C-alpha positions as MATLAB code, in Angstrom:
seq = 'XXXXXXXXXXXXXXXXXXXXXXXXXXXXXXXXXXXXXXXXXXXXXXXXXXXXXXXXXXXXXXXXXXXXXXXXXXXXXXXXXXXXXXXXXXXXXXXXXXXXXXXXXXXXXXXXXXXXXXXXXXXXXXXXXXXXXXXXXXXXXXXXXXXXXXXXXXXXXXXXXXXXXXXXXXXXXXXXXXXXXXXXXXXXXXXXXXXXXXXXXXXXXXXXXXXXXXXXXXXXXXXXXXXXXXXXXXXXXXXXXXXXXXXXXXXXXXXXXXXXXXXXXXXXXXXXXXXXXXXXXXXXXXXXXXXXXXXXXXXXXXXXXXXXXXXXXXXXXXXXXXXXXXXXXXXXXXXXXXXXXXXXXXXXXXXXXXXXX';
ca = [
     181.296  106.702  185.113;
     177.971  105.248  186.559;
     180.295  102.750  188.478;
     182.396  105.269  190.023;
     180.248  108.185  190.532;
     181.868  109.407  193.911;
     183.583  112.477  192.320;
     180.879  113.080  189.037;
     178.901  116.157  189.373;
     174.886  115.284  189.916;
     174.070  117.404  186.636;
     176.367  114.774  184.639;
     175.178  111.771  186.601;
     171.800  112.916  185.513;
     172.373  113.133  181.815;
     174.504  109.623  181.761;
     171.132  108.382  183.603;
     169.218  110.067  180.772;
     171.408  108.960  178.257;
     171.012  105.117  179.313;
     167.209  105.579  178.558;
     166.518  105.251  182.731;
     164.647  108.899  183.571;
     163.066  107.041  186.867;
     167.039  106.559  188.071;
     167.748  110.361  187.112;
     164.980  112.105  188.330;
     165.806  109.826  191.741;
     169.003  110.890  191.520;
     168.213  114.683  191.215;
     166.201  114.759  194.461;
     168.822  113.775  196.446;
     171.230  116.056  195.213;
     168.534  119.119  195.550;
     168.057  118.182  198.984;
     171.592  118.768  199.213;
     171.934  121.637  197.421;
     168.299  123.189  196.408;
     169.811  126.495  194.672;
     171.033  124.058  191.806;
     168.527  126.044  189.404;
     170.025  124.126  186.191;
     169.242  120.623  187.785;
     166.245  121.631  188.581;
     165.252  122.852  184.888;
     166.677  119.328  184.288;
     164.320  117.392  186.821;
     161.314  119.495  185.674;
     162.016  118.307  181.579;
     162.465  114.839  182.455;
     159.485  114.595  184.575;
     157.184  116.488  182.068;
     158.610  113.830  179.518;
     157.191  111.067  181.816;
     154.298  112.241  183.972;
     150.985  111.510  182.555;
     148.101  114.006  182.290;
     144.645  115.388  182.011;
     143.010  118.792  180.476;
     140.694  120.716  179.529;
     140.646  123.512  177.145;
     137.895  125.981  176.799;
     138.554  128.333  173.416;
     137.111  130.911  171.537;
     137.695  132.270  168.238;
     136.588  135.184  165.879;
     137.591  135.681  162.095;
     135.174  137.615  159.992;
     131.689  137.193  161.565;
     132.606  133.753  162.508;
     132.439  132.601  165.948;
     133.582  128.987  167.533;
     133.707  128.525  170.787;
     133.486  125.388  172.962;
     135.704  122.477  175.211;
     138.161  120.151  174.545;
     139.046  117.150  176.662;
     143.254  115.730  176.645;
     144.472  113.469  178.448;
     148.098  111.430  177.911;
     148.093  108.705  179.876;
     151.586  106.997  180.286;
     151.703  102.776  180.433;
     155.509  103.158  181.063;
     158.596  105.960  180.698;
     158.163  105.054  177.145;
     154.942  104.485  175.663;
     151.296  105.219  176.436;
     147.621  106.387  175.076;
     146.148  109.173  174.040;
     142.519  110.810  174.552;
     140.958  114.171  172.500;
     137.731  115.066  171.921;
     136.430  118.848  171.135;
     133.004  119.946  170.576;
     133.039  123.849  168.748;
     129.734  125.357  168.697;
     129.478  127.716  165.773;
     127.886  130.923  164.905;
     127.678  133.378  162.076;
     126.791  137.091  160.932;
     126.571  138.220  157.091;
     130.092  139.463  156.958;
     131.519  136.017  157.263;
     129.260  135.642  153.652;
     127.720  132.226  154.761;
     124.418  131.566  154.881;
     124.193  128.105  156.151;
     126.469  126.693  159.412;
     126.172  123.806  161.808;
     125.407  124.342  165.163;
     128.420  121.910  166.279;
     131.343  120.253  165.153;
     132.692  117.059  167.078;
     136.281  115.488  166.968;
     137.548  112.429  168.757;
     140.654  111.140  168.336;
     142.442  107.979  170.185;
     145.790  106.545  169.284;
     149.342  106.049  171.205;
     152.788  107.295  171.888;
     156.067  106.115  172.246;
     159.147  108.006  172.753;
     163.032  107.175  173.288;
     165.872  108.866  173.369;
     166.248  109.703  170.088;
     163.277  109.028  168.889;
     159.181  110.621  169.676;
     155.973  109.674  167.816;
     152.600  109.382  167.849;
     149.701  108.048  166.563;
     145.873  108.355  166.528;
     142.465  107.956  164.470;
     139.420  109.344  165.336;
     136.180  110.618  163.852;
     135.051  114.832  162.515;
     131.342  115.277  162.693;
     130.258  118.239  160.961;
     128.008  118.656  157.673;
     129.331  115.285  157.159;
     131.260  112.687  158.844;
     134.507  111.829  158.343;
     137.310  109.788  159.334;
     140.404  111.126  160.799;
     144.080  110.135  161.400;
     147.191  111.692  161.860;
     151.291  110.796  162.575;
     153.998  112.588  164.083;
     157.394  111.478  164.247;
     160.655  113.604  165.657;
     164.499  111.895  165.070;
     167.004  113.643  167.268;
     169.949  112.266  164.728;
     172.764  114.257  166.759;
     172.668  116.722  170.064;
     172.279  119.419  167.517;
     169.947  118.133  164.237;
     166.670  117.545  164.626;
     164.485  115.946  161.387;
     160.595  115.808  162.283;
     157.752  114.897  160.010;
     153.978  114.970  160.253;
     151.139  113.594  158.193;
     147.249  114.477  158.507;
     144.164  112.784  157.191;
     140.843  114.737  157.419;
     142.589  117.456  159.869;
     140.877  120.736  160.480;
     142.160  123.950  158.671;
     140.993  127.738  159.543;
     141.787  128.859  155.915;
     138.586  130.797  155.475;
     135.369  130.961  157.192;
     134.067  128.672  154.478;
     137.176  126.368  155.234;
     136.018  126.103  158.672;
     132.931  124.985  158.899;
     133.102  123.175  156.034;
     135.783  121.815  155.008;
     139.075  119.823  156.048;
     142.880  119.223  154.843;
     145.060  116.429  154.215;
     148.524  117.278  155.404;
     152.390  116.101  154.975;
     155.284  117.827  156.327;
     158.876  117.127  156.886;
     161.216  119.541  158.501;
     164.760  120.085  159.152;
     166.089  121.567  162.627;
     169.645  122.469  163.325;
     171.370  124.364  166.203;
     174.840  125.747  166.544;
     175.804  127.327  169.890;
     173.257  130.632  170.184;
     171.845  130.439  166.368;
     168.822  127.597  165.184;
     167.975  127.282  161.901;
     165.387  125.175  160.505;
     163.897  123.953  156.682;
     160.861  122.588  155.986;
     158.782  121.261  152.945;
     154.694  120.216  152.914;
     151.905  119.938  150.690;
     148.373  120.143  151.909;
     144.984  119.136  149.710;
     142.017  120.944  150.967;
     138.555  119.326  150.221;
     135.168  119.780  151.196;
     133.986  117.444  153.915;
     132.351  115.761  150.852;
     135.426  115.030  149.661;
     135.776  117.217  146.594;
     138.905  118.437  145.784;
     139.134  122.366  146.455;
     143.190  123.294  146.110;
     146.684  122.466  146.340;
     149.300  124.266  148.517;
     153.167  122.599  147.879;
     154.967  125.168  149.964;
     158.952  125.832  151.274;
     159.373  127.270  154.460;
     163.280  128.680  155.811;
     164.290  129.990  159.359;
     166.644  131.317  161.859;
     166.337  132.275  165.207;
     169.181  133.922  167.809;
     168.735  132.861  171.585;
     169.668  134.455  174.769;
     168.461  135.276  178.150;
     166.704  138.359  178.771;
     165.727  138.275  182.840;
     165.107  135.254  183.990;
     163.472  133.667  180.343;
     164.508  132.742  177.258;
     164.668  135.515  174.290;
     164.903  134.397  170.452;
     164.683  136.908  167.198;
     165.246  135.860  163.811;
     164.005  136.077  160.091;
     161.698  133.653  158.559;
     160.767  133.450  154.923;
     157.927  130.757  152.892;
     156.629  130.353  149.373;
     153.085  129.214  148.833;
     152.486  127.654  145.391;
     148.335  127.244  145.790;
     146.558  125.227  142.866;
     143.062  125.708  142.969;
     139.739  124.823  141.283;
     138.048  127.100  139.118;
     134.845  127.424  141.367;
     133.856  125.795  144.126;
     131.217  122.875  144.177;
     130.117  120.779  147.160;
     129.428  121.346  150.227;
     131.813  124.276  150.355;
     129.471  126.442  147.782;
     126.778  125.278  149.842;
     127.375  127.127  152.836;
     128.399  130.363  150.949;
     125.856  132.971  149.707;
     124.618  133.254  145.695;
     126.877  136.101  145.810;
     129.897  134.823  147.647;
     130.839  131.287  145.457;
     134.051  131.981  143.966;
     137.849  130.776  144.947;
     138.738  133.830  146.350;
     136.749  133.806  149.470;
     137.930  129.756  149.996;
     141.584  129.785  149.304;
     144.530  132.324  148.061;
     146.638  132.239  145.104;
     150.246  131.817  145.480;
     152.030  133.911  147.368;
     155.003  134.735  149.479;
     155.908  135.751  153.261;
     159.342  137.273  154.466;
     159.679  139.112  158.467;
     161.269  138.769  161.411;
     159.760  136.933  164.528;
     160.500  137.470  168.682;
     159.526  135.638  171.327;
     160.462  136.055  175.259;
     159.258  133.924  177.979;
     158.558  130.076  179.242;
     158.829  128.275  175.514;
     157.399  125.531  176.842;
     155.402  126.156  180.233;
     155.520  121.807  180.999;
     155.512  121.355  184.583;
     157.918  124.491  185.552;
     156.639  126.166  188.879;
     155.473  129.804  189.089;
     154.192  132.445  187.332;
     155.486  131.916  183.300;
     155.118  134.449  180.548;
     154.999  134.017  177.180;
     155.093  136.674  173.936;
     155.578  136.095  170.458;
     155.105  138.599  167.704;
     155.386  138.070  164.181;
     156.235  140.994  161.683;
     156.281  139.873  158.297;
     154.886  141.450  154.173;
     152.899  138.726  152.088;
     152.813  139.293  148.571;
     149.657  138.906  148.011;
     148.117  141.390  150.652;
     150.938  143.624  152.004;
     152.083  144.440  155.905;
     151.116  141.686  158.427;
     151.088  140.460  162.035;
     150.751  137.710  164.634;
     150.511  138.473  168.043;
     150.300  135.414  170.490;
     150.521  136.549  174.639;
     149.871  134.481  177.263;
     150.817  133.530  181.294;
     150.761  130.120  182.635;
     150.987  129.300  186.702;
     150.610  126.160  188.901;
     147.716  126.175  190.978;
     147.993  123.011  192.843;
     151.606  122.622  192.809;
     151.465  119.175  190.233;
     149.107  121.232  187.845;
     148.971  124.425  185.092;
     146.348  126.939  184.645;
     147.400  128.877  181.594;
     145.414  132.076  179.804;
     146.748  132.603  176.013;
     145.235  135.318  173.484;
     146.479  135.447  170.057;
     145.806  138.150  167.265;
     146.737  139.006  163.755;
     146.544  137.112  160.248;
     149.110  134.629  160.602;
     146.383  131.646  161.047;
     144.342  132.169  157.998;
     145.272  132.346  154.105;
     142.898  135.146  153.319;
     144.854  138.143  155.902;
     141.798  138.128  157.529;
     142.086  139.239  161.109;
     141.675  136.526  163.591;
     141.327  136.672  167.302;
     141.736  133.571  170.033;
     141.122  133.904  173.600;
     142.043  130.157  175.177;
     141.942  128.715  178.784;
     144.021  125.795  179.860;
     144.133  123.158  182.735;
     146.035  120.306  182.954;
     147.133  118.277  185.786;
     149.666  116.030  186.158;
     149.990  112.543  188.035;
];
């Protein structure tokens, strides 16, 4: 086909390009045939996703988050810097500033927490990963390290997996500012037509940044989600169900029962029990705001009963734009209890800047 292109459309030229593993050729390609025709909105959503794949990048994220009298706020510095189409290094490094009042039942909390990681990425066409190491500073230091790889086996299944050493977790105040997870995930994606479904299993260990063992989630998570167009975005609803099967230590020791008050040192203000979630979750807008020009919305809202605590909700909202033309500024605010285990209500308020080169 690539030898006798005369009479092959430029969207199929484009994907045979992709398909070859040769994105510089295809996104070449592409400009000439928008300069021809420039109303070709589907091959320019194609242009935009290849070059997102392959430009490199730098950001900076200023954040701020509330959960039950605890306050962290502070930067973070990205950047993704790519040494060809296919591989490159990776900068992050986030300094949270951290405050407290008696109702997050703590009576002792750093001023600051550091992170820096370093590491690489590759990616193909079939297969994505990365890789990176760093160090946590907090009431103790710790090493860090964490790996993400994605196998796109056919057009239409997707198997991912991820694995964390020393990551952070936002289980419970106490969690935060003192403690940290290991992590390992694998998940199963597939997509037919309109409908995606996806399966996933994981196990996380939560210790204190001492070390000491606190609990044991092994957890099953299931999924669907319907997609269509609703204006000019994207529009998915669909159920979602998990089991949480949470072993944990009788009391806590540590550095954990450190930080809490006399009062405050059993499990039940570090980690839940088991439990269970089943709801139904929508989302409408940009699902991935990459490089894609103009003003791009994005809601998602999470309904959903846990068995432990009854009615819940996650509310994420946000609205991206290019500034520059080769850049994003994007606002995001996110409320509800979907990003603790204790149903505590958590609030996020985010800025983001990245540019692109």
């Amino acid at each position: 086909l690539l030898a006798h292109p005369a009479d092959l459309p430029p969207k199929e030229m484009f994907q045979a390009e992709e398909d070859l593993g040769h994105p510089h050729q295809a996104q070449s390609l592409a400009i000439n045939a928008l300069q021809v025709n420039p109303f070709d909105r589907e091959l320019r959503r194609m242009y935009v996703d290849s070059l997102a794949h392959t430009a490199s990048y730098v950001g900076i994220h200023g954040s701020w988050q509330s959960f039950n009298g605890l306050q962290l706020y502070g930067p973070e510095f990205n950047a993704r810097i790519h040494a060809s189409p296919f591989w490159g290094i990776q900068i992050q490094t986030e300094n949270l500033w951290q405050s407290a009042d008696s109702s997050a039942q703590l009576i002792t909390t750093p001023r600051i927490q550091n992170r820096t990681d370093l590491g690489f990425f590759w990616q193909s066409r079939r297969w994505q990963g990365d890789v990176s190491s760093g160090e946590y500073r907090g009431l103790r230091n710790n090493w860090t390290a964490r790996l993400a790889l994605n196998w796109q086996m056919t057009n239409s299944t997707n198997i991912s997996t991820r694995l964390a050493y020393h990551s952070q977790t936002f289980q419970s105040p106490a969690l935060a500012v003192a403690g940290m997870a290991n992590r390992v995930e694998i998940q199963l994606t597939q997509t037919e037509n309109a409908w995606t479904g996806n399966a996933a299993l994981g196990w996380d260990q939560y210790l204190g940044q001492d070390g000491i063992q606190l609990g044991i989630d092994s957890y099953g998570e299931l999924g669907a989600f319907w997609r269509s167009h609703l204006g000019p975005w994207e529009f998915h609803v669909g159920p979602f169900a998990d089991y949480h099967a949470l072993q944990r230590r009788a009391e806590p020791e540590g550095v954990v029962a450190q930080v809490l008050s006399t009062n405050s040192r059993n499990m039940d203000i570090i980690l839940p029990g088991s439990y269970a979630d089943y709801g139904l979750r929508l989302q409408w807008g940009a699902v991935v705001q990459g490089l894609h020009p103009g003003l791009t919305p994005n809601l998602q809202l999470s309904v959903y009963d846990n068995s432990r605590f009854g009615f819940q909700y996650q509310l994420n909202a946000g609205v991206g734009t290019s500034v520059l033309g080769s850049d994003r500024l994007s606002l995001d605010f996110s409320q509800g209890q979907g990003g603790n285990g204790l149903a505590l209500n958590q609030r996020i308020v985010a800025l983001n800047y990245r540019f692109y080169f």
